[in-house]
Coordinates of N, CA and C in Angstrom, one line a residue:
X15 N 0.8 -1.2 0.0 CA 0.0 0.0 0.0 C 0.9 1.3 0.0
X16 N 1.8 1.3 1.0 CA 2.7 2.5 1.1 C 4.0 2.2 0.3
X17 N 4.7 3.2 0.0 CA 6.0 3.0 -0.7 C 6.9 2.2 0.1
X18 N 6.9 2.4 1.5 CA 7.7 1.6 2.4 C 7.4 0.1 2.2
X19 N 6.1 -0.2 2.2 CA 5.7 -1.6 2.0 C 6.2 -2.1 0.7
X20 N 6.1 -1.4 -0.3 CA 6.6 -1.8 -1.6 C 8.1 -2.1 -1.6
X21 N 8.8 -1.2 -0.9 CA 10.3 -1.3 -0.9 C 10.6 -2.6 -0.1
X22 N 9.9 -2.8 1.1 CA 10.2 -4.0 1.9 C 9.9 -5.2 1.1
X23 N 8.8 -5.2 0.4 CA 8.4 -6.4 -0.4 C 9.4 -6.6 -1.5
X24 N 9.9 -5.5 -2.1 CA 10.9 -5.7 -3.2 C 12.1 -6.3 -2.6
X25 N 12.6 -5.7 -1.5 CA 13.8 -6.2 -0.8 C 13.7 -7.7 -0.6
X26 N 12.6 -8.1 0.0 CA 12.4 -9.5 0.3 C 12.4 -10.3 -1.0
X27 N 11.7 -9.8 -2.0 CA 11.6 -10.5 -3.3 C 13.0 -10.7 -3.9
X28 N 13.8 -9.6 -3.9 CA 15.1 -9.7 -4.5 C 16.0 -10.7 -3.7
X29 N 15.8 -10.7 -2.4 CA 16.6 -11.6 -1.5 C 16.2 -13.0 -1.8
X30 N 14.9 -13.3 -2.0 CA 14.5 -14.7 -2.3 C 15.0 -15.0 -3.7
X31 N 14.9 -14.1 -4.6 CA 15.3 -14.3 -6.0 C 16.8 -14.6 -6.0
X32 N 17.6 -13.9 -5.2 CA 19.0 -14.1 -5.2 C 19.4 -15.6 -4.9
X33 N 18.6 -16.2 -4.1 CA 18.8 -17.6 -3.8 C 18.4 -18.5 -4.9
X34 N 17.4 -18.1 -5.6 CA 16.8 -19.0 -6.7 C 17.4 -18.6 -8.0
X35 N 18.4 -17.8 -8.1 CA 19.0 -17.5 -9.4 C 18.0 -16.9 -10.3
X36 N 17.8 -15.6 -10.2 CA 16.8 -14.9 -11.0 C 17.0 -15.1 -12.5
X37 N 16.0 -15.7 -13.1 CA 16.2 -15.9 -14.6 C 15.6 -14.7 -15.3
X38 N 14.7 -14.0 -14.6 CA 14.0 -12.8 -15.2 C 14.7 -11.6 -14.7
X39 N 16.0 -11.7 -14.4 CA 16.7 -10.5 -13.9 C 16.7 -9.4 -14.9
X40 N 16.5 -9.7 -16.2 CA 16.4 -8.7 -17.2 C 15.2 -7.8 -17.0
X41 N 14.1 -8.4 -16.5 CA 12.9 -7.6 -16.3 C 13.0 -6.7 -15.1
X42 N 13.9 -7.0 -14.2 CA 14.1 -6.2 -13.0 C 15.4 -5.5 -13.0
X43 N 15.4 -4.3 -12.5 CA 16.6 -3.5 -12.5 C 17.7 -4.1 -11.6

């Protein structure tokens, strides 16, 4: 809802992706 929430969600998402080897890293900065 808030920007902070989005940032936290993104941080967690990237952290999880880091472990799963992001294949769509091109789609994300």
